[in-house]
């Protein structure tokens, strides 16, 4: 009996040992599962987190259409556009008469000096002629644009006609000209790259799309002639919008004494387009050069009188191709550098004086002789013909048919 109890106790103890051993062997298994479970996701987390660093960041621009900057990057003018504006060059002391307009040498109402010059883009293709009140401008620049026609930038400072037309779009040249005069640019749009470059400059730009107030449409005119601007309202609008300001203008030197030079009775500029070829004829009575284009008198639309100016300046400047598309046919913009220094031919009083032009971009160009002294203009308005360097200008020679 006693031995039976001993066997039973031994058997029970053996079962207890087996049970304890089995429990002890499962505990490490649970610990292993608990440790391995978190180790599965880390590789996924690492590889997923690495994707943003390997994937280029500019995803947002593909969702935001920004077509304008695309063609700007390769154009030669981007670098100077993005750079800070140059410090204004101190204007040398100039002996001017009281209230003398620095752009014409004529006396003006002193109120003129309290406002900016206006640079107005004006069409010059045949459908745009005759222009309205172009003869009221102090200075007119003419430059080559796409399709080899020409377009105008008219500078209005002394006078403010209530209608100037037709207003057209801006071009690359205006990124430089506007700053030379500390002017307000008046235009109707432009290609996206040109508008973008203008927006990056410290200038006043009254683009008709954004500032419609001073502009109006002329009834009965086609799309190339209908848009006009009122300069009286333009100055009032600028005053209201705090865009108006007196500016420092170096201007030009003036002296009505006829200079020594070669006789120049006619000037012929063979612009590429047949409809843009320019002829100036000197009128000995008025002491002004009269303008003809494509063999016809170039008339002022406000009075049908031939446009005539006392000063014609040939401004030889670097021209270069760009990839800026200007119209629906794919025609590209012509780049022109009017800053720096280059050759200039100054025609006045029926004679030619050869010299140079120079501008650091912060002031109006100087016209100087070979000794670096100013070449004076005759008091009155000036027409500046911008042409490529090495361009052939005919003096006292008129091609047949002109």
Tab-separated table of C-alpha atoms in Angstrom:
chain	number	residue	atom	x	y	z
A	1	UNK	CA	0.000	0.000	0.000
A	2	UNK	CA	2.795	2.270	0.923
A	3	UNK	CA	4.631	1.410	-2.289
A	4	UNK	CA	1.490	2.232	-4.304
A	5	UNK	CA	1.388	5.739	-2.831
A	6	UNK	CA	5.055	6.190	-3.618
A	7	UNK	CA	4.544	5.221	-7.252
A	8	UNK	CA	1.565	7.595	-7.535
A	9	UNK	CA	3.528	10.502	-6.059
A	10	UNK	CA	6.453	9.805	-8.350
A	11	UNK	CA	4.138	9.695	-11.362
A	12	UNK	CA	2.488	12.999	-10.395
A	13	UNK	CA	5.875	14.703	-9.934
A	14	UNK	CA	6.963	13.467	-13.326
A	15	UNK	CA	3.845	14.969	-14.934
A	16	UNK	CA	4.474	18.298	-13.180
A	17	UNK	CA	8.054	18.414	-14.485
A	18	UNK	CA	6.899	17.714	-18.028
A	19	UNK	CA	4.262	20.465	-17.788
A	20	UNK	CA	6.743	23.028	-16.417
A	21	UNK	CA	9.282	22.109	-19.078
A	22	UNK	CA	6.713	22.521	-21.841
A	23	UNK	CA	5.672	25.953	-20.533
A	24	UNK	CA	9.254	27.125	-20.294
A	25	UNK	CA	10.073	26.069	-23.854
A	26	UNK	CA	7.137	28.197	-25.368
A	27	UNK	CA	8.111	31.484	-23.670
A	28	UNK	CA	11.157	32.164	-25.903
A	29	UNK	CA	9.004	31.364	-28.951
A	30	UNK	CA	6.539	34.122	-27.990
A	31	UNK	CA	9.397	36.581	-27.386
A	32	UNK	CA	10.859	35.817	-30.812
A	33	UNK	CA	7.540	36.479	-32.540
A	34	UNK	CA	7.141	39.712	-30.630
A	35	UNK	CA	10.588	40.944	-31.772
A	36	UNK	CA	10.365	39.813	-35.396
A	37	UNK	CA	6.942	41.298	-36.108
A	38	UNK	CA	8.166	44.952	-35.959
A	39	UNK	CA	11.175	44.134	-38.146
A	40	UNK	CA	8.996	43.441	-41.214
A	41	UNK	CA	7.851	47.042	-42.027
A	42	UNK	CA	11.160	48.944	-41.575
A	43	UNK	CA	12.514	48.091	-45.061
A	44	UNK	CA	9.254	49.360	-46.579
A	45	UNK	CA	9.408	52.568	-44.560
A	46	UNK	CA	13.012	53.247	-45.527
A	47	UNK	CA	12.487	52.663	-49.224
A	48	UNK	CA	9.269	54.725	-49.288
A	49	UNK	CA	10.862	57.619	-47.419
A	50	UNK	CA	13.752	57.608	-49.840
A	51	UNK	CA	11.538	58.211	-52.883
A	52	UNK	CA	11.070	61.957	-52.341
A	53	UNK	CA	14.826	62.438	-52.141
A	54	UNK	CA	15.382	60.494	-55.351
A	55	UNK	CA	12.431	62.008	-57.192
A	56	UNK	CA	12.953	65.589	-58.515
A	57	UNK	CA	11.005	68.117	-56.501
A	58	UNK	CA	9.440	70.160	-59.330
A	59	UNK	CA	6.205	68.205	-59.467
A	60	UNK	CA	4.073	71.222	-58.611
A	61	UNK	CA	5.019	73.212	-61.734
A	62	UNK	CA	3.624	70.423	-63.917
A	63	UNK	CA	0.263	70.997	-62.279
A	64	UNK	CA	0.557	74.787	-62.546
A	65	UNK	CA	0.766	75.975	-66.175
A	66	UNK	CA	3.623	78.451	-66.489
A	67	UNK	CA	4.274	78.727	-70.225
A	68	UNK	CA	5.886	82.149	-70.094
A	69	UNK	CA	9.198	81.293	-68.422
A	70	UNK	CA	9.882	78.309	-70.717
A	71	UNK	CA	11.349	80.212	-73.676
A	72	UNK	CA	12.960	82.847	-71.489
A	73	UNK	CA	15.710	80.691	-70.048
A	74	UNK	CA	17.761	80.358	-73.225
A	75	UNK	CA	17.328	83.904	-74.462
A	76	UNK	CA	20.459	86.059	-74.272
A	77	UNK	CA	18.637	88.806	-72.432
A	78	UNK	CA	17.717	86.813	-69.309
A	79	UNK	CA	20.969	87.388	-67.474
A	80	UNK	CA	20.855	91.192	-67.662
A	81	UNK	CA	17.137	91.146	-66.876
A	82	UNK	CA	17.603	89.194	-63.668
A	83	UNK	CA	20.573	91.257	-62.511
A	84	UNK	CA	20.051	94.227	-60.184
A	85	UNK	CA	19.538	97.571	-61.914
A	86	UNK	CA	22.733	99.571	-62.366
A	87	UNK	CA	23.332	102.544	-60.149
A	88	UNK	CA	22.299	105.725	-61.940
A	89	UNK	CA	25.214	107.577	-63.456
A	90	UNK	CA	25.504	111.098	-62.061
A	91	UNK	CA	24.256	113.538	-64.664
A	92	UNK	CA	26.944	116.075	-65.555
A	93	UNK	CA	26.170	119.728	-65.104
A	94	UNK	CA	24.621	120.937	-68.331
A	95	UNK	CA	24.168	124.582	-69.142
A	96	UNK	CA	20.473	124.641	-69.957
A	97	UNK	CA	18.149	127.564	-70.286
A	98	UNK	CA	15.389	127.922	-67.735
A	99	UNK	CA	12.647	125.327	-68.263
A	100	UNK	CA	14.493	123.750	-71.190
A	101	UNK	CA	13.247	120.334	-72.224
A	102	UNK	CA	16.298	118.026	-72.069
A	103	UNK	CA	14.895	115.945	-74.946
A	104	UNK	CA	14.241	118.781	-77.417
A	105	UNK	CA	16.105	121.861	-76.187
A	106	UNK	CA	12.842	123.837	-76.299
A	107	UNK	CA	11.224	125.691	-73.409
A	108	UNK	CA	8.308	123.927	-71.754
A	109	UNK	CA	5.830	124.464	-68.957
A	110	UNK	CA	7.704	123.635	-65.726
A	111	UNK	CA	4.913	121.218	-64.760
A	112	UNK	CA	6.436	118.851	-67.326
A	113	UNK	CA	9.400	118.257	-65.022
A	114	UNK	CA	7.101	116.801	-62.353
A	115	UNK	CA	6.153	113.756	-64.414
A	116	UNK	CA	7.661	110.806	-66.211
A	117	UNK	CA	8.226	110.628	-69.944
A	118	UNK	CA	5.839	108.207	-71.637
A	119	UNK	CA	7.172	105.523	-73.990
A	120	UNK	CA	4.323	104.522	-76.282
A	121	UNK	CA	4.404	101.504	-78.568
A	122	UNK	CA	2.952	102.445	-81.940
A	123	UNK	CA	2.306	100.260	-84.964
A	124	UNK	CA	4.045	101.025	-88.249
A	125	UNK	CA	2.916	98.366	-90.715
A	126	UNK	CA	0.868	99.729	-93.655
A	127	UNK	CA	-2.470	98.956	-91.973
A	128	UNK	CA	-1.444	101.103	-88.982
A	129	UNK	CA	-0.773	104.256	-91.009
A	130	UNK	CA	-1.295	107.130	-90.749
A	131	UNK	CA	-0.580	107.273	-87.027
A	132	UNK	CA	-2.392	109.816	-84.867
A	133	UNK	CA	-0.338	112.559	-83.150
A	134	UNK	CA	2.980	110.846	-83.755
A	135	UNK	CA	4.344	114.280	-84.701
A	136	UNK	CA	3.764	115.437	-81.102
A	137	UNK	CA	6.459	113.105	-79.724
A	138	UNK	CA	9.796	114.502	-78.534
A	139	UNK	CA	11.749	111.456	-79.750
A	140	UNK	CA	10.786	108.463	-81.898
A	141	UNK	CA	12.704	105.178	-82.052
A	142	UNK	CA	12.178	102.847	-85.011
A	143	UNK	CA	13.368	99.241	-84.814
A	144	UNK	CA	13.118	95.981	-86.728
A	145	UNK	CA	10.666	93.384	-85.409
A	146	UNK	CA	9.606	89.935	-86.614
A	147	UNK	CA	8.791	89.598	-90.308
A	148	UNK	CA	11.347	92.403	-90.868
A	149	UNK	CA	8.806	95.187	-90.582
A	150	UNK	CA	9.440	98.033	-88.154
A	151	UNK	CA	7.681	99.285	-85.045
A	152	UNK	CA	7.941	102.544	-83.119
A	153	UNK	CA	8.537	103.655	-79.554
A	154	UNK	CA	7.436	107.287	-79.324
A	155	UNK	CA	8.651	109.348	-76.357
A	156	UNK	CA	6.143	111.939	-75.116
A	157	UNK	CA	7.370	114.362	-72.467
A	158	UNK	CA	6.437	117.957	-73.293
A	159	UNK	CA	3.049	117.330	-74.911
A	160	UNK	CA	0.052	115.245	-73.873
A	161	UNK	CA	-2.366	114.793	-76.785
A	162	UNK	CA	-5.759	113.335	-75.960
A	163	UNK	CA	-5.341	110.677	-78.627
A	164	UNK	CA	-2.289	108.684	-79.676
A	165	UNK	CA	-2.869	105.703	-81.958
A	166	UNK	CA	-2.546	102.921	-82.831
A	167	UNK	CA	-1.195	101.286	-79.677
A	168	UNK	CA	0.598	97.983	-80.153
A	169	UNK	CA	2.544	95.425	-78.119
A	170	UNK	CA	5.956	95.682	-76.462
A	171	UNK	CA	9.187	94.076	-77.622
A	172	UNK	CA	12.531	93.234	-76.018
A	173	UNK	CA	14.007	96.633	-76.878
A	174	UNK	CA	11.607	98.229	-74.379
A	175	UNK	CA	13.293	96.456	-71.472
A	176	UNK	CA	16.267	98.753	-72.123
A	177	UNK	CA	14.789	101.926	-73.622
A	178	UNK	CA	12.257	102.415	-70.829
A	179	UNK	CA	14.967	102.382	-68.174
A	180	UNK	CA	17.199	104.783	-70.110
A	181	UNK	CA	14.477	107.427	-69.836
A	182	UNK	CA	13.036	106.430	-66.424
A	183	UNK	CA	9.799	106.382	-68.381
A	184	UNK	CA	6.403	104.735	-68.128
A	185	UNK	CA	5.865	102.168	-70.876
A	186	UNK	CA	2.459	102.292	-72.583
A	187	UNK	CA	1.622	99.171	-74.595
A	188	UNK	CA	-1.037	96.618	-75.412
A	189	UNK	CA	0.359	93.307	-74.270
A	190	UNK	CA	3.295	91.397	-75.680
A	191	UNK	CA	4.554	87.843	-75.811
A	192	UNK	CA	4.614	86.064	-72.455
A	193	UNK	CA	8.435	86.093	-72.192
A	194	UNK	CA	8.643	89.822	-72.952
A	195	UNK	CA	5.886	90.608	-70.458
A	196	UNK	CA	7.651	88.491	-67.866
A	197	UNK	CA	10.930	90.335	-68.382
A	198	UNK	CA	9.191	93.703	-68.127
A	199	UNK	CA	7.545	92.574	-64.884
A	200	UNK	CA	10.968	91.930	-63.356
A	201	UNK	CA	12.202	95.484	-63.967
A	202	UNK	CA	11.863	98.513	-61.668
A	203	UNK	CA	9.740	100.386	-64.211
A	204	UNK	CA	6.186	101.636	-64.584
A	205	UNK	CA	4.413	99.528	-67.209
A	206	UNK	CA	0.887	100.545	-68.188
A	207	UNK	CA	-0.053	97.469	-70.162
A	208	UNK	CA	-3.584	97.997	-71.478
A	209	UNK	CA	-4.598	94.532	-70.254
A	210	UNK	CA	-3.853	95.430	-66.621
A	211	UNK	CA	-4.470	99.216	-66.735
A	212	UNK	CA	-7.354	99.821	-69.169
A	213	UNK	CA	-8.442	103.221	-67.796
A	214	UNK	CA	-6.519	105.604	-70.126
A	215	UNK	CA	-7.174	103.488	-73.249
A	216	UNK	CA	-10.137	103.540	-75.616
A	217	UNK	CA	-11.246	102.041	-78.927
A	218	UNK	CA	-11.756	104.095	-82.072
A	219	UNK	CA	-15.010	103.315	-83.835
A	220	UNK	CA	-14.897	102.093	-87.402
A	221	UNK	CA	-11.228	101.076	-87.280
A	222	UNK	CA	-9.750	97.615	-87.798
A	223	UNK	CA	-7.928	95.712	-85.071
A	224	UNK	CA	-4.533	97.145	-86.092
A	225	UNK	CA	-5.694	100.765	-85.723
A	226	UNK	CA	-8.509	100.847	-83.209
A	227	UNK	CA	-6.714	101.002	-79.834
A	228	UNK	CA	-5.762	104.507	-78.681
A	229	UNK	CA	-4.604	106.159	-75.461
A	230	UNK	CA	-5.392	109.541	-73.916
A	231	UNK	CA	-2.198	111.032	-72.453
A	232	UNK	CA	-4.021	113.587	-70.296
A	233	UNK	CA	-5.900	110.734	-68.644
A	234	UNK	CA	-2.719	108.660	-68.511
A	235	UNK	CA	-0.932	111.239	-66.356
A	236	UNK	CA	-4.023	111.604	-64.139
A	237	UNK	CA	-4.245	107.826	-63.741
A	238	UNK	CA	-0.560	107.588	-62.846
A	239	UNK	CA	-1.011	110.327	-60.254
A	240	UNK	CA	-3.966	108.496	-58.712
A	241	UNK	CA	-2.122	105.169	-58.654
A	242	UNK	CA	1.052	106.781	-57.227
A	243	UNK	CA	3.063	105.908	-60.338
A	244	UNK	CA	3.884	109.501	-61.213
A	245	UNK	CA	7.267	110.971	-60.368
A	246	UNK	CA	9.755	113.621	-61.376
A	247	UNK	CA	12.764	111.938	-62.961
A	248	UNK	CA	16.311	112.983	-63.720
A	249	UNK	CA	16.963	113.106	-67.448
A	250	UNK	CA	20.435	113.682	-68.824
A	251	UNK	CA	18.943	114.411	-72.219
A	252	UNK	CA	20.899	115.686	-75.196
A	253	UNK	CA	23.129	118.639	-76.008
A	254	UNK	CA	21.659	121.343	-78.272
A	255	UNK	CA	23.112	124.129	-80.380
A	256	UNK	CA	21.398	125.665	-83.400
A	257	UNK	CA	24.688	126.678	-85.001
A	258	UNK	CA	25.080	124.442	-88.079
A	259	UNK	CA	27.991	122.046	-87.569
A	260	UNK	CA	30.768	121.190	-89.972
A	261	UNK	CA	30.147	117.935	-91.779
A	262	UNK	CA	29.453	116.196	-95.046
A	263	UNK	CA	26.480	117.382	-97.085
A	264	UNK	CA	23.510	115.049	-96.545
A	265	UNK	CA	20.447	116.028	-98.528
A	266	UNK	CA	18.867	112.570	-98.429
A	267	UNK	CA	19.131	109.533	-96.141
A	268	UNK	CA	17.938	106.102	-97.236
A	269	UNK	CA	17.479	103.233	-94.737
A	270	UNK	CA	16.943	99.944	-96.538
A	271	UNK	CA	14.926	98.111	-93.878
A	272	UNK	CA	14.297	94.499	-95.039
A	273	UNK	CA	10.537	94.697	-95.607
A	274	UNK	CA	9.500	96.442	-98.806
A	275	UNK	CA	6.822	98.362	-96.900
A	276	UNK	CA	9.328	99.655	-94.323
A	277	UNK	CA	12.042	101.280	-96.468
A	278	UNK	CA	12.683	104.827	-95.232
A	279	UNK	CA	13.780	107.951	-97.084
A	280	UNK	CA	14.479	111.318	-95.448
A	281	UNK	CA	14.748	114.458	-97.627
A	282	UNK	CA	16.186	117.679	-96.224
A	283	UNK	CA	13.990	120.764	-96.623
A	284	UNK	CA	16.238	123.830	-96.735
A	285	UNK	CA	13.400	126.212	-95.799
A	286	UNK	CA	12.198	124.385	-92.682
A	287	UNK	CA	15.683	123.024	-91.864
A	288	UNK	CA	14.054	119.657	-91.209
A	289	UNK	CA	14.168	116.215	-92.772
A	290	UNK	CA	10.864	115.064	-94.294
A	291	UNK	CA	9.962	111.389	-94.066
A	292	UNK	CA	8.884	109.007	-96.826
A	293	UNK	CA	8.170	105.286	-96.475
A	294	UNK	CA	7.893	102.819	-99.349
A	295	UNK	CA	7.974	105.694	-101.815
A	296	UNK	CA	5.117	107.650	-100.233
A	297	UNK	CA	4.996	110.694	-97.972
A	298	UNK	CA	4.689	109.638	-94.328
A	299	UNK	CA	1.773	111.674	-93.019
A	300	UNK	CA	0.523	112.773	-89.625
A	301	UNK	CA	-2.969	111.314	-89.259
A	302	UNK	CA	-4.267	114.284	-87.270
A	303	UNK	CA	-3.673	116.850	-90.041
A	304	UNK	CA	-2.387	115.027	-93.145
A	305	UNK	CA	0.902	116.959	-93.011
A	306	UNK	CA	4.181	115.223	-93.812
A	307	UNK	CA	6.167	114.286	-90.721
A	308	UNK	CA	9.444	116.200	-90.504
A	309	UNK	CA	12.137	116.431	-87.810
A	310	UNK	CA	15.302	118.547	-87.461
A	311	UNK	CA	17.386	115.574	-86.293
A	312	UNK	CA	17.719	112.078	-87.740
A	313	UNK	CA	20.086	109.709	-85.939
A	314	UNK	CA	21.267	106.336	-87.219
A	315	UNK	CA	21.841	104.176	-84.136
A	316	UNK	CA	23.987	101.164	-85.062
A	317	UNK	CA	23.291	98.429	-82.492
A	318	UNK	CA	23.796	94.704	-82.006
A	319	UNK	CA	20.878	92.608	-83.299
A	320	UNK	CA	20.490	88.908	-82.463
A	321	UNK	CA	18.026	86.078	-82.888
A	322	UNK	CA	15.919	84.782	-80.002
A	323	UNK	CA	13.541	81.861	-79.535
A	324	UNK	CA	10.755	84.095	-78.225
A	325	UNK	CA	7.666	83.405	-80.330
A	326	UNK	CA	5.787	86.603	-81.133
A	327	UNK	CA	2.809	85.417	-83.191
A	328	UNK	CA	0.697	82.419	-84.174
A	329	UNK	CA	2.894	81.687	-87.200
A	330	UNK	CA	5.918	81.040	-84.990
A	331	UNK	CA	7.840	84.191	-85.959
A	332	UNK	CA	10.486	84.935	-83.340
A	333	UNK	CA	11.481	88.179	-81.681
A	334	UNK	CA	14.532	90.176	-82.710
A	335	UNK	CA	16.829	91.028	-79.811
A	336	UNK	CA	18.471	94.470	-79.909
A	337	UNK	CA	21.062	95.794	-77.475
A	338	UNK	CA	20.794	99.582	-77.171
A	339	UNK	CA	22.972	99.738	-74.058
A	340	UNK	CA	26.743	100.041	-74.120
A	341	UNK	CA	28.402	101.911	-76.988
A	342	UNK	CA	28.228	101.968	-80.762
A	343	UNK	CA	28.497	104.023	-83.908
A	344	UNK	CA	26.069	106.890	-84.514
A	345	UNK	CA	25.438	109.091	-87.534
A	346	UNK	CA	23.822	112.415	-86.656
A	347	UNK	CA	22.032	114.252	-89.473
A	348	UNK	CA	20.984	117.875	-88.965
A	349	UNK	CA	20.985	121.091	-90.992
A	350	UNK	CA	21.569	119.050	-94.125
A	351	UNK	CA	24.924	117.664	-92.982
A	352	UNK	CA	26.201	114.405	-91.499
A	353	UNK	CA	28.315	114.256	-88.345
A	354	UNK	CA	29.723	110.811	-87.588
A	355	UNK	CA	30.203	109.940	-83.945
A	356	UNK	CA	29.236	107.411	-81.333
A	357	UNK	CA	26.441	106.701	-78.882
A	358	UNK	CA	26.871	105.383	-75.353
A	359	UNK	CA	24.581	104.542	-72.462
A	360	UNK	CA	25.047	102.536	-69.286
A	361	UNK	CA	21.328	101.711	-69.337
A	362	UNK	CA	20.348	104.096	-66.555
A	363	UNK	CA	20.264	107.305	-68.603
A	364	UNK	CA	19.475	108.563	-72.085
A	365	UNK	CA	22.211	107.899	-74.640
A	366	UNK	CA	24.957	110.433	-75.201
A	367	UNK	CA	25.975	111.304	-78.744
A	368	UNK	CA	29.673	112.118	-78.834
A	369	UNK	CA	32.368	112.807	-81.405
A	370	UNK	CA	35.686	110.987	-81.758
A	371	UNK	CA	37.141	113.175	-78.971
A	372	UNK	CA	34.386	112.192	-76.555
A	373	UNK	CA	32.718	115.612	-76.662
A	374	UNK	CA	28.933	115.937	-77.124
A	375	UNK	CA	27.577	116.267	-80.646
A	376	UNK	CA	24.828	118.880	-80.269
A	377	UNK	CA	21.457	118.419	-81.924
A	378	UNK	CA	19.288	121.139	-83.388
A	379	UNK	CA	16.483	122.183	-81.028
A	380	UNK	CA	13.377	120.171	-81.763
A	381	UNK	CA	12.340	116.545	-82.072
A	382	UNK	CA	14.548	113.642	-83.135
A	383	UNK	CA	13.944	110.393	-84.985
A	384	UNK	CA	16.321	107.581	-84.051
A	385	UNK	CA	16.662	104.810	-86.633
A	386	UNK	CA	17.969	101.663	-84.910
A	387	UNK	CA	19.786	99.428	-87.394
A	388	UNK	CA	22.177	96.456	-87.173
A	389	UNK	CA	25.902	97.149	-87.000
A	390	UNK	CA	27.575	97.266	-90.436
A	391	UNK	CA	24.197	98.168	-91.967
A	392	UNK	CA	24.532	100.099	-95.223
A	393	UNK	CA	22.975	103.568	-95.114
A	394	UNK	CA	22.737	105.478	-98.382
A	395	UNK	CA	23.483	109.216	-98.188
A	396	UNK	CA	22.685	111.388	-101.214
A	397	UNK	CA	21.762	108.217	-103.077
A	398	UNK	CA	18.212	107.069	-103.739
A	399	UNK	CA	17.475	103.661	-105.291
A	400	UNK	CA	15.346	103.621	-108.417
A	401	UNK	CA	11.644	103.545	-107.618
A	402	UNK	CA	11.984	105.421	-104.348
